Structure formats: structure tokens, C-alpha cells
XYZ file of C-alpha atoms in Angstrom:
678
model
C -61.307 40.987 33.437
C -60.465 37.572 32.187
C -64.042 36.834 31.175
C -64.006 39.831 28.848
C -60.709 39.072 27.112
C -61.810 37.521 23.795
C -64.034 38.538 20.944
C -65.888 36.225 18.635
C -63.492 37.101 15.805
C -60.361 36.330 17.738
C -59.038 33.807 15.225
C -60.362 35.260 11.998
C -57.773 36.218 9.413
C -57.470 39.825 8.354
C -56.949 38.885 4.702
C -58.700 36.599 2.238
C -55.886 34.121 1.854
C -57.838 31.303 3.457
C -61.429 32.238 4.358
C -62.295 28.629 5.212
C -59.511 28.168 7.704
C -61.871 27.313 10.565
C -63.501 24.599 8.507
C -60.245 23.067 7.359
C -59.817 19.516 8.604
C -56.889 18.464 10.793
C -53.538 19.289 9.064
C -55.502 20.916 6.271
C -53.465 24.125 6.445
C -50.234 22.183 6.617
C -49.035 22.472 3.006
C -45.509 22.548 1.652
C -45.902 26.027 0.164
C -47.870 27.541 3.044
C -46.550 30.759 4.657
C -43.927 30.348 7.339
C -44.054 30.824 11.054
C -41.325 33.375 10.909
C -43.007 35.620 8.377
C -46.310 35.447 10.259
C -44.598 36.437 13.452
C -42.837 39.268 11.700
C -46.105 40.600 10.262
C -47.904 40.571 13.632
C -48.802 44.086 14.882
C -46.175 43.960 17.588
C -43.418 43.116 15.086
C -44.313 44.985 11.938
C -41.133 47.066 12.147
C -38.700 44.177 12.626
C -36.521 43.250 9.616
C -36.700 39.595 8.732
C -34.339 37.888 6.319
C -36.105 35.808 3.709
C -35.190 32.186 3.473
C -33.343 31.325 0.279
C -32.910 27.528 0.044
C -35.877 25.806 -1.688
C -36.396 23.242 1.100
C -37.320 26.039 3.474
C -40.913 25.979 2.098
C -42.482 26.768 5.441
C -40.976 30.222 5.276
C -44.073 31.247 3.313
C -46.617 29.473 5.503
C -47.387 32.353 7.871
C -48.144 35.243 5.621
C -51.337 36.364 7.357
C -51.764 38.876 10.158
C -54.362 38.752 12.899
C -56.339 41.202 14.975
C -56.837 38.631 17.702
C -56.283 39.821 21.225
C -54.790 36.426 21.874
C -52.148 37.141 19.270
C -51.680 40.635 20.612
C -51.201 39.162 24.055
C -48.231 37.148 22.733
C -45.728 39.775 21.502
C -43.158 37.661 19.720
C -39.703 39.024 19.036
C -38.286 36.468 16.681
C -35.841 37.011 13.866
C -35.157 33.944 11.819
C -31.920 34.049 9.882
C -31.036 31.698 7.098
C -27.776 30.435 8.486
C -27.295 28.033 5.594
C -26.598 30.948 3.270
C -22.995 30.727 4.450
C -22.807 27.281 2.847
C -22.098 27.297 -0.905
C -24.869 26.417 -3.305
C -23.202 23.181 -4.273
C -24.108 21.748 -0.866
C -27.292 20.376 -2.382
C -25.199 17.975 -4.375
C -23.445 16.759 -1.225
C -26.310 16.336 1.280
C -30.040 15.642 0.985
C -32.169 18.713 1.797
C -35.731 17.544 1.090
C -38.288 18.074 3.862
C -40.202 14.996 5.040
C -43.854 15.974 5.525
C -44.738 12.549 6.875
C -42.331 13.020 9.778
C -43.975 16.347 10.560
C -47.450 14.744 10.610
C -46.225 12.136 13.078
C -44.736 14.898 15.259
C -48.081 16.719 15.247
C -49.814 13.627 16.572
C -47.314 13.260 19.445
C -47.940 15.058 22.722
C -44.155 15.464 23.141
C -43.390 16.788 19.652
C -42.041 20.188 20.783
C -39.715 18.940 23.585
C -38.572 16.119 21.300
C -37.384 18.568 18.659
C -35.869 20.928 21.226
C -33.757 18.115 22.684
C -32.785 16.952 19.200
C -31.570 20.433 18.271
C -29.500 20.483 21.469
C -27.776 17.255 20.430
C -27.141 18.609 16.931
C -25.618 21.792 18.333
C -23.254 19.768 20.524
C -22.165 17.759 17.468
C -21.753 20.929 15.407
C -19.617 22.600 18.065
C -17.465 19.500 18.446
C -16.803 19.509 14.704
C -15.983 23.235 14.864
C -13.503 22.698 17.716
C -11.873 19.809 15.831
C -11.456 21.933 12.694
C -9.949 24.758 14.757
C -7.420 22.495 16.491
C -6.556 20.739 13.245
C -6.044 24.153 11.620
C -3.582 25.123 14.362
C -1.587 21.940 13.796
C -1.571 22.325 10.005
C -0.644 26.013 10.189
C 2.204 25.320 12.608
C 3.459 22.464 10.447
C 3.224 24.479 7.225
C 4.959 27.567 8.618
C 7.685 25.496 10.286
C 8.341 23.564 7.082
C 8.343 26.766 5.045
C 10.780 28.437 7.430
C 13.021 25.369 7.462
C 13.152 25.180 3.659
C 13.908 28.880 3.218
C 16.474 29.000 6.001
C 18.213 25.888 4.703
C 18.362 27.344 1.195
C 19.769 30.670 2.416
C 22.318 29.088 4.748
C 23.572 26.732 2.038
C 24.081 29.658 -0.358
C 26.313 31.338 2.233
C 28.295 28.229 3.168
C 31.123 26.609 1.234
C 29.096 23.636 0.003
C 29.250 21.705 -3.231
C 28.294 23.518 -6.429
C 27.298 22.246 -9.843
C 24.347 19.919 -10.247
C 24.173 19.276 -6.504
C 23.341 22.852 -5.578
C 20.688 22.995 -8.290
C 19.049 19.788 -7.056
C 19.322 20.941 -3.451
C 17.642 24.282 -4.129
C 14.937 22.561 -6.206
C 14.199 20.134 -3.375
C 13.838 23.062 -0.975
C 11.390 24.681 -3.411
C 9.334 21.481 -3.424
C 9.198 21.606 0.382
C 8.091 25.247 0.220
C 5.263 24.323 -2.165
C 4.104 21.577 0.208
C 4.277 24.002 3.128
C 2.176 26.586 1.274
C -0.433 23.905 0.551
C -0.635 23.084 4.254
C -0.999 26.748 5.184
C -3.868 27.156 2.713
C -5.459 23.980 4.117
C -5.247 25.486 7.615
C -6.970 28.643 6.360
C -9.837 26.591 4.915
C -10.177 24.695 8.200
C -10.364 27.967 10.113
C -13.072 29.206 7.771
C -15.113 26.025 8.209
C -14.687 26.175 11.996
C -15.941 29.757 12.098
C -18.876 28.920 9.827
C -19.915 25.974 12.005
C -19.635 28.075 15.166
C -21.777 30.777 13.565
C -24.276 28.160 12.395
C -24.613 26.699 15.907
C -25.024 30.180 17.361
C -27.788 31.158 14.944
C -29.641 27.861 15.325
C -29.456 28.150 19.115
C -30.923 31.629 18.897
C -33.741 30.474 16.629
C -34.404 27.473 18.880
C -34.813 29.673 21.949
C -37.100 32.090 20.120
C -39.288 29.312 18.771
C -39.412 27.639 22.195
C -40.558 30.897 23.775
C -43.175 31.341 21.071
C -44.533 27.828 21.660
C -44.657 28.427 25.413
C -46.630 31.635 24.936
C -49.118 29.956 22.645
C -49.622 27.173 25.190
C -50.040 29.617 28.082
C -52.565 31.645 26.121
C -54.617 28.502 25.384
C -54.486 27.446 29.023
C -55.643 30.894 30.150
C -58.529 30.739 27.695
C -59.595 27.344 29.029
C -59.402 28.632 32.624
C -61.512 31.658 31.690
C -64.084 29.345 30.121
C -64.283 27.311 33.338
C -64.830 30.448 35.383
C -67.616 31.576 33.054
C -69.234 28.167 33.330
C -69.150 28.281 37.136
C -70.748 31.733 37.166
C -73.526 30.512 34.878
C -74.178 27.530 37.105
C -74.368 29.699 40.240
C -76.771 32.125 38.594
C -78.940 29.271 37.267
C -79.185 27.662 40.709
C -80.128 30.961 42.244
C -82.853 31.517 39.645
C -84.221 28.041 40.262
C -84.331 28.690 43.995
C -86.242 31.934 43.498
C -88.752 30.229 41.239
C -89.309 27.502 43.821
C -89.859 30.054 46.553
C -92.234 31.948 44.329
C -94.335 28.813 43.745
C -94.366 28.039 47.468
C -92.238 24.957 47.206
C -89.857 24.002 49.909
C -86.144 24.235 49.368
C -85.959 20.726 50.675
C -88.039 19.394 47.839
C -86.850 16.050 46.633
C -86.575 17.174 43.028
C -84.254 19.971 43.899
C -82.205 17.736 46.151
C -81.943 15.122 43.413
C -80.794 17.789 41.004
C -78.084 18.877 43.374
C -76.703 15.370 43.765
C -74.625 15.783 40.564
C -71.425 16.448 42.453
C -69.528 18.370 45.057
C -69.244 21.430 42.887
C -73.023 21.542 42.365
C -73.732 21.276 46.107
C -71.247 24.016 46.834
C -72.831 26.266 44.216
C -76.369 25.497 45.500
C -75.318 26.177 49.066
C -73.968 29.553 48.059
C -77.147 30.299 46.165
C -79.346 29.294 49.145
C -77.256 31.318 51.541
C -77.386 34.323 49.271
C -81.053 33.850 48.317
C -82.107 33.466 51.929
C -81.099 37.036 52.588
C -82.744 38.368 49.463
C -86.041 36.569 50.087
C -86.258 37.580 53.675
C -89.896 38.392 54.525
C -91.180 36.642 51.370
C -92.579 39.862 49.922
C -94.087 39.027 46.501
C -92.890 42.305 45.049
C -89.380 41.777 46.259
C -89.379 38.230 44.968
C -90.482 39.412 41.494
C -87.785 42.061 41.377
C -85.252 39.562 42.576
C -86.350 37.119 39.854
C -85.959 39.723 37.138
C -82.502 40.679 38.395
C -81.368 37.055 38.552
C -82.727 36.341 35.078
C -80.670 39.246 33.736
C -77.554 37.895 35.401
C -78.220 34.401 34.082
C -78.598 35.786 30.588
C -75.331 37.724 30.844
C -73.477 34.751 32.328
C -74.867 32.537 29.592
C -73.652 34.949 26.888
C -70.219 35.199 28.469
C -69.927 31.427 28.804
C -71.056 30.882 25.202
C -68.517 33.464 23.976
C -65.693 31.979 26.093
C -66.556 28.488 24.910
C -66.563 29.583 21.257
C -63.269 31.451 21.622
C -61.604 28.535 23.410
C -62.796 26.045 20.828
C -61.569 28.271 17.992
C -58.238 28.844 19.762
C -57.783 25.154 20.450
C -58.667 24.270 16.874
C -56.249 26.790 15.398
C -53.478 25.882 17.848
C -53.560 22.181 17.028
C -54.417 22.588 13.333
C -52.342 25.626 12.472
C -50.001 27.032 15.134
C -48.541 23.772 16.441
C -47.692 22.416 12.943
C -45.940 25.678 12.138
C -43.954 25.618 15.380
C -42.975 22.015 14.791
C -42.031 22.828 11.204
C -39.815 25.699 12.361
C -38.086 23.481 14.932
C -37.685 20.659 12.412
C -36.139 23.109 9.949
C -33.697 24.247 12.652
C -32.709 20.638 13.248
C -32.348 19.991 9.512
C -30.420 23.203 9.064
C -27.730 22.407 11.598
C -27.611 18.714 10.621
C -27.165 19.525 6.932
C -24.660 22.289 7.682
C -22.561 19.989 9.851
C -22.703 17.197 7.287
C -21.749 19.580 4.485
C -18.690 20.885 6.302
C -17.608 17.372 7.237
C -17.945 16.386 3.572
C -16.001 19.478 2.575
C -13.307 18.626 5.127
C -12.989 15.112 3.716
C -12.673 16.530 0.199
C -10.033 19.104 1.226
C -8.081 16.529 3.223
C -8.069 14.183 0.268
C -7.055 17.043 -2.031
C -4.118 18.108 0.151
C -2.806 14.547 0.341
C -3.136 14.144 -3.433
C -1.479 17.530 -3.923
C 1.504 16.462 -1.827
C 1.705 13.261 -3.859
C 1.556 15.082 -7.190
C 4.218 17.516 -5.955
C 6.545 14.696 -4.984
C 5.720 12.574 -8.042
C 4.283 14.794 -10.829
C 1.849 13.196 -13.235
C 3.130 14.908 -16.399
C 6.399 16.498 -17.470
C 4.800 19.950 -17.453
C 4.374 19.648 -13.650
C 8.104 19.241 -12.981
C 10.323 16.270 -12.276
C 9.497 15.600 -8.613
C 11.677 15.183 -5.553
C 13.148 11.769 -6.361
C 14.015 12.712 -9.935
C 15.530 15.966 -8.688
C 17.861 14.113 -6.326
C 18.715 11.585 -9.040
C 19.743 14.444 -11.360
C 22.888 15.038 -9.278
C 25.965 14.189 -11.387
C 28.802 13.793 -8.909
C 31.324 12.874 -11.607
C 30.679 15.965 -13.708
C 30.595 18.167 -10.598
C 34.000 16.892 -9.513
C 35.462 17.417 -12.969
C 34.319 21.049 -13.070
C 35.508 21.608 -9.512
C 38.910 20.170 -10.358
C 39.282 22.467 -13.374
C 38.223 25.553 -11.420
C 40.451 24.684 -8.496
C 43.497 24.179 -10.689
C 42.824 27.441 -12.512
C 42.249 29.427 -9.329
C 45.501 28.153 -7.828
C 47.467 28.293 -11.093
C 49.140 31.662 -10.448
C 49.907 31.056 -6.792
C 53.239 29.919 -5.475
C 53.405 26.125 -5.292
C 52.971 24.734 -1.804
C 54.358 21.267 -2.513
C 57.497 20.024 -4.233
C 58.577 21.847 -7.411
C 57.590 20.080 -10.615
C 60.127 21.656 -12.975
C 63.523 23.248 -12.659
C 67.038 23.463 -14.132
C 68.830 20.228 -14.922
C 71.858 21.247 -12.861
C 69.635 21.094 -9.800
C 68.681 17.523 -10.552
C 65.308 18.109 -12.316
C 64.451 15.741 -15.146
C 63.105 17.034 -18.443
C 59.320 16.839 -18.858
C 57.818 13.776 -20.465
C 56.980 14.060 -24.156
C 53.408 15.111 -24.946
C 50.951 12.708 -26.541
C 51.614 12.650 -30.291
C 54.490 15.097 -30.226
C 58.240 15.314 -29.657
C 60.084 16.327 -26.552
C 59.109 19.577 -25.003
C 62.063 21.962 -25.344
C 62.770 25.522 -24.520
C 62.527 26.372 -28.186
C 58.986 25.051 -28.378
C 58.114 26.811 -25.199
C 59.254 30.118 -26.624
C 57.557 29.661 -29.968
C 55.212 32.592 -30.708
C 51.689 31.416 -30.052
C 49.230 31.719 -32.843
C 51.502 33.077 -35.583
C 53.032 29.832 -36.887
C 56.684 30.892 -36.426
C 59.279 29.091 -34.303
C 61.480 32.108 -33.632
C 62.404 33.220 -30.130
C 60.048 35.813 -28.506
C 61.842 38.892 -27.357
C 60.779 40.639 -24.191
C 60.053 44.278 -25.057
C 60.120 45.281 -21.402
C 56.570 46.572 -21.310
C 54.781 44.123 -19.000
C 51.039 44.456 -18.368
C 50.358 41.826 -15.672
C 50.878 43.018 -12.107
C 51.454 46.620 -13.203
C 49.413 49.475 -11.748
C 46.591 50.431 -14.086
C 47.365 54.158 -14.214
C 51.082 53.505 -14.728
C 50.694 51.175 -17.705
C 48.118 53.474 -19.371
C 50.392 56.495 -18.897
C 53.403 54.484 -20.125
C 51.618 53.327 -23.279
C 49.888 56.701 -23.715
C 46.492 55.068 -24.246
C 42.965 55.730 -22.989
C 42.313 52.004 -22.363
C 44.649 49.112 -21.500
C 45.727 47.376 -24.695
C 45.229 43.894 -23.274
C 41.630 44.765 -22.356
C 40.782 45.949 -25.868
C 42.576 43.024 -27.488
C 40.914 40.302 -25.370
C 37.427 41.847 -25.401
C 37.510 42.220 -29.183
C 38.431 38.540 -29.624
C 35.803 37.415 -27.143
C 33.037 39.477 -28.765
C 34.078 38.174 -32.167
C 34.283 34.477 -31.313
C 32.694 33.868 -27.882
C 29.368 35.742 -27.537
C 27.431 32.517 -28.020
C 29.887 30.263 -26.180
C 28.150 28.319 -23.405
C 29.276 29.476 -19.963
C 31.612 32.195 -21.256
C 33.722 33.605 -18.388
C 32.356 30.926 -16.043
C 34.269 28.006 -17.576
C 38.031 28.149 -17.162
C 40.594 27.372 -19.814
C 43.462 24.868 -19.690
C 45.971 25.913 -17.045
C 49.053 25.310 -19.248
C 47.685 27.286 -22.195
C 46.494 30.088 -19.951
C 49.928 30.412 -18.376
C 51.615 30.344 -21.791
C 49.266 32.982 -23.252
C 49.813 35.186 -20.212
C 53.566 35.002 -20.728
C 53.326 35.897 -24.430
C 51.021 38.831 -23.806
C 53.254 40.099 -21.041
C 56.408 39.982 -23.202
C 55.151 41.074 -26.617
C 51.435 41.709 -26.862
C 51.535 42.843 -30.461
C 52.970 39.501 -31.616
C 49.992 37.502 -30.304
C 47.186 36.859 -32.795
C 44.035 35.982 -30.823
C 42.094 35.349 -34.048
C 44.186 32.261 -34.822
C 42.698 28.791 -34.664
C 44.785 28.074 -31.587
C 42.705 30.488 -29.495
C 39.325 30.624 -31.166
C 39.062 26.842 -30.760
C 38.852 27.407 -26.992
C 37.946 31.009 -26.234
C 37.903 30.164 -22.510
C 41.706 30.460 -22.493
C 41.381 34.130 -23.497
C 38.686 34.858 -20.885
C 40.805 33.218 -18.190
C 43.810 35.394 -19.094
C 41.676 38.542 -18.940
C 40.307 37.601 -15.494
C 43.865 36.878 -14.350
C 44.966 40.336 -15.510
C 42.231 41.965 -13.368
C 43.127 39.846 -10.335
C 46.849 40.674 -10.549
C 46.372 44.443 -10.543
C 48.212 45.828 -7.490
C 45.159 47.898 -6.625
C 41.773 46.405 -7.668
C 39.896 48.058 -10.473
C 37.321 49.449 -8.014
C 40.211 50.467 -5.693
C 40.789 49.516 -2.104
C 39.973 53.075 -1.020
C 36.409 52.946 -2.326
C 35.874 49.259 -1.483
C 33.939 49.894 1.736
C 31.850 52.601 0.067
C 30.755 50.190 -2.660
C 29.935 47.503 -0.078
C 27.873 49.867 2.075
C 25.952 51.074 -0.982
C 25.272 47.483 -2.043
C 23.728 46.747 1.365
C 20.877 49.232 0.761
C 17.568 47.404 0.324
C 15.816 50.067 -1.758
C 16.680 49.474 -5.420
C 16.518 53.116 -6.494
C 18.597 54.391 -3.578
C 21.163 51.597 -4.038
C 21.495 52.535 -7.726
C 22.081 56.200 -6.834
C 24.714 55.456 -4.177
C 26.617 53.058 -6.436
C 26.507 55.636 -9.241
C 28.112 58.111 -6.862
C 30.862 55.623 -5.964
C 31.547 54.936 -9.638
C 31.930 58.661 -10.283
C 34.476 58.799 -7.452
C 36.825 56.395 -9.279
C 40.078 57.704 -10.740
C 39.924 58.435 -14.475
C 41.895 55.339 -15.612
C 39.753 53.086 -13.452
C 36.523 54.768 -14.571
C 37.400 54.432 -18.275
C 38.450 50.810 -17.859
C 35.312 49.938 -15.861
C 33.042 51.650 -18.380
C 34.572 49.770 -21.307
C 34.657 46.382 -19.590
C 31.108 46.579 -18.199
C 29.913 47.595 -21.644
C 31.550 44.398 -22.893
C 29.803 42.365 -20.161
C 26.506 44.080 -20.973
C 26.848 42.845 -24.537
C 27.657 39.334 -23.248
C 24.434 39.363 -21.150
C 22.372 40.221 -24.236
C 23.198 36.733 -25.561
C 22.004 35.017 -22.371
C 19.729 32.696 -24.347
C 22.807 31.266 -26.083
C 25.573 31.500 -23.496
C 23.480 31.118 -20.260
C 25.365 34.034 -18.727
C 22.855 36.427 -17.217
C 23.779 39.655 -15.475
C 23.536 37.872 -12.146
C 25.895 35.099 -13.288
C 28.410 37.607 -14.637
C 28.226 39.537 -11.351
C 29.059 36.356 -9.418
C 32.060 35.691 -11.666
C 33.495 39.244 -11.505
C 32.408 40.352 -8.004
C 35.622 39.450 -6.228
C 37.695 39.819 -9.419
C 36.966 43.542 -9.773
C 36.935 44.264 -6.033
C 39.878 42.057 -5.090
C 40.142 40.104 -1.852
C 41.615 41.451 1.315
C 44.617 39.511 2.605
C 44.214 38.902 6.345
C 46.821 40.512 8.560
C 48.002 43.473 6.481
C 44.688 44.878 5.151
C 45.923 44.919 1.537
C 44.018 43.591 -1.465
C 45.007 40.846 -3.841
C 43.368 38.642 -6.400
C 44.597 35.539 -4.572
C 43.817 36.343 -0.941
C 41.510 34.189 1.117
C 39.880 36.968 3.193
C 36.913 39.218 2.539
C 34.452 36.365 2.030
C 31.891 38.134 4.218
C 31.656 40.958 1.655
C 31.363 38.634 -1.341
C 27.533 38.750 -1.605
C 27.562 42.562 -1.486
C 30.395 42.766 -4.028
C 28.323 40.620 -6.393
C 25.248 42.760 -5.689
C 27.173 45.933 -6.509
C 28.374 44.589 -9.882
C 24.874 43.290 -10.658
C 23.248 46.653 -9.907
C 25.803 48.585 -11.977
C 25.303 46.195 -14.911
C 21.511 46.481 -14.577
C 21.787 50.268 -14.807
C 24.741 50.424 -17.199
C 23.063 52.891 -19.556
C 21.975 55.205 -16.726
C 25.433 55.263 -15.151
C 27.817 55.331 -18.139
C 25.906 56.340 -21.293
C 24.971 60.011 -21.533
C 22.408 61.535 -23.885
C 25.060 62.820 -26.295
C 26.436 59.311 -26.807
C 22.934 57.919 -27.299
C 22.148 60.554 -29.909
C 25.403 59.887 -31.738
């Protein structure tokens, strides 16, 4: 029954942490370091097995304010399933330097004095959760925009760079500046993508924070409602006990009056019953009930009835006294102890979500400022170690120098081709005028033109009838009975002796007139040409240009037209190891003269690449120079190969890749263990 629901020790603590709790004045138990509501709930008998996360931030002092357990049936009647999680642990420890986290005890005291303290805090937490979720949604949408912008910019920069490398655009300083500017755009795009990732993280953290705080709010609200219902039930039980005591007392008084022979209509009794409607109703019930018991007015029956009523009055009095004591103790502990703890828990929830939202907004402002400053420092670096920036990169373009180099390369590349315009020179009988005299010299004559180059003599060069330009490689090696072409050994020796450290060796072309003259001398009488003379060592690029011309004028390219497609297909393989193996197989398929020539010449290029720090000619640069030279270019229409054709441009990247891979693995492909040991 409800009147038997509470013991006199309902609110006593089971430990000795605060033996004077019932005598503590209002707010006396409300201390900053007191045990928390959450821990008390977790240690209640109904929740002893529930895991509860401890609160880590120092401001959460109320987490220790509920460390006691209770044997109260009132507490047992309120089984609380509450699991408080410290949702601020997801926020870095440096948040304390960004937002204020101190707990205002004065505000809590004011809340305790308000009748609407609990609903006030519940509504405030609702508002904070709406603000937190709005911030989370904003971060998520901003992250989508930043991620889309960053990925689009990154794709644009990479695609533009790749497309330009495949198109016939300007070279020289322009291509370097263009590629550098695309790299700057890629760096800015990567910064935006990282910014989007941080925004996504903050959005998820805020959403998780709002979810946890909402869960804690609902649990605390339910706990407060149960405490209030339990107190209301106790007060109702006390009222019922009081009414029973009053009924029994009125009945005893009526019996005593009957025993003394007094009339029920005595004025004293009537005056006593004029206290209110409830008293009259109780007296009427007692009279109605007593009238039946006192029927016949037997003295013995009246005495027995008096004893029975006295016993009931005594029991009702004890029950009322116990209910009154329990209700007073419950009311005192609710307003002095339980309510402050509930309000503290709700206030901490509000502070938790407010501080978390403010921290992430502060973090967003810092990251936004950082990304803008990062873009600025990328475009305009602070120091020289950070680069030259976009504007300086564009200003580094030297159009004049680029045009000069392009003009030299164009004239060299077209030097051996048949002239497309009017003829510049010819016999006098056909109406051609003699060439103008050179600067600082006499008239150019046939004698001077036929003077042996590099030996200091003015005698006429005789043609020995053993040409080397435009002659099939196997034929000239069989004719001269040599293992390597003589022109290859002669030019490579001079280049290795005088040009290993020459800047841009093989990339920079020589003077077209000197190249044509040297080609003629080597083709007529190779032995009479001294490449160690000052005439040639002063500009070693003339020798390199002649050697490249010799490769281009071979009827069948060095790597042969038959194996051309095999080399290209092998170069297309993405896997480095497999590409190396397939190209090694194609090299082994070459005819013996071609294999010997390729081995010697690539060994020469390998030595050139070892001086990259001096000549700036890496393996990749050398591969670009000799890709089409060693493979030849297919002439559209007849399917043949020539050093001067305009077709086969689609295979150019793979030709360069093939030469680069073979040079990278020169020792594995050409040098066997016996040669290494020797």
C-alpha cells in the first residue's frame, strides 16, 4: 500500500561521506567539487552494472558530486538509465585557450531559486542544439563547395599541363613558366581539398556533439520528472495518512462522548466540527459508522469498541508521523540536493554544446583565414626559398631568347631538306651571282670551299668514293670491314673529349653552314678531318649535329622499321619491370650491326648523362633528343621511314619512353658479367 511505502531511513546515505546531510542548510551540499549526478545515478542499485565514462575537462566539477548510493525505496522506485558521455573529448585540448569554460555557481544558485529552472534549461539546450546543427549543416555544404572547387581546379591544371605537352606549342622559357603556373594551381587546389576535409570533420563532430547532448538532455529530463513524481506521490500518501488519522480520532471522540452519556449534538462537539467541510464529512462518516457499533449501548461493547478505536488511532498516528517525516526529508533532499544536481547537469549540457559550437566556429575562422593566407603566399611567396610566385613565373618568359633558339633549331632541322623556295646559289652560267664576301674575309671561292677543314691546308679534297651518309648501316660496315661505323667512333671520341661538360650537349644545334661543310668533308674523306682542331672544339655542337644527321639519313633507322611497332608496343606497358623486359627482348632482336652500333652509342649517351650536373642533359632529355632520331619518322603515304618525314608524331612519346627505359637499364641490357669483371 501507499501508506507503507517509506521507511524512516529513506534518505540516509549508505556511506559516511556526508553524515550531516539532513542538517545542511539550503545549497549546503552544492559545492564545486561535489560528486556528480551522473556518477550517483550510475552507482544506484538499478544501474550498478552500467558503464559510465568519466568526465575529463576540469570545468565538469559536478561529475564528482553524486558519489553516494542510497537504499531508499524512493530511489529504488526511480530506476534511472542514464549514461553521460563527455562529448567535448572530441574537441582538442587547446579549446580552453579559445573559449571560456569556467562554471558560474552564482547562475546555478539563481536557477535553484526559480520555479521554472528545469524547463528554462531544457528550452535553452533546444536552442543551442538548433544552432549547433545549423553550423554543422553550413560546414557540410561549404565542404562540398570547396571540395568541388579544389578537385575541378586540380583536374583543370593537370589536364592543361598534359594537353600542352602533347600539342605543338611554344617551347623554351614559355613552356617552363606554363608548367610552373599549372603546378601553382595544383598546390592551391590541394589546399582547398584539405580545407574541405577539415570542414567535413568539424561538421561530423558538431553533429555528434548535438546528438550526444540531446541524448543527455532527454535522460536528465526523465530523471527530473521521476524525482518530481516520487515527491508528489509521497505528499499524496501523507495526505491520505492524515485523513485516516482524523477519521479515527473523530470516531474515538464520539465513543468517549457516548460512554460519558453526552449527546452527539453537544455544542462542544458541533463547534469542533465547524473547522471545515472535510471535518464535517469525516465526522459524519464516524457517526454513521459508530451508530452501528454502539447499537444497544452495551457498556461492554462500548469498552471493547473504545479499545479497538484507540489501537487504530495509534496506528494511524504512527503512519501519519512516518509519512510526514519521510515527505519532509524527501522534500528537503529534493530541493537541497537533487534539484541542484539536476540543474547542474542541464547547465553543463548547455555549456557543453555552446562551448563546442563556439570552438568549431573559431576553428573554422582560423582555417578560413589560413587557407586565404596560404593562397596568397603561394601566389606571392614571402621568401625566395618558397618559390618565385605566379606573377614572377609569368614574367620569366623570354620571348626573344625563345625565338632565337627556335630559329636555330628550325634552320638546322630543315637544313638537309630540299629547298622549297627559290634557289640561293647556283652556276654562273644560269645567272646566279657569286655569294657576298664574309665579314672580315675575302670572296668566297670554290677553292676555299674545298679547303680541308681543321688541318690548315688549302689543297683540294679528293673524294675517295666511300660515303657514309645515306648508306645502309650493314653495307658500310661490311665495306669498311669494321665492327662499328668509323664516323660514330670518330665523333663520339671527340665529343667525350671536349663536350662532356658542354651545356645542352646534343640539344643545342650547330651553325647550319659549318654542319653542312663538315658533313661533306666526312663523307668524302673522313680520315682527313681532324675533329680535335680548334675549328671544331670551339663549338662542339657542330660535331653533335653532324652525328645526329648521320643517324637520321640512314635508309633504315637504327632500330629498324621492322621492329618499330614492337618497340612502341613495349614502351606502352605501364609496369616498369615488364616494360624493361619487353624492350630488352626487342633490342636482342636487332641485326648484329644495329645491335653493336646501338650498344656503343647508348654507352656514349650513358656517359653524357653522368655529367648531368654540368651539361643539364639527363637521361630523359637525351631520350627526347634521340627518340625520333633513332626510330626515324614514317613518311605518310608510302609507309617508309626517314629522318625528315612529318608523320609518326603519335608514336613520339612512346619512342622517347623506349629510349629512356633502355638508357635507364643500360647495364642490365648491354653489359654482361664477364665485361664487368674485366
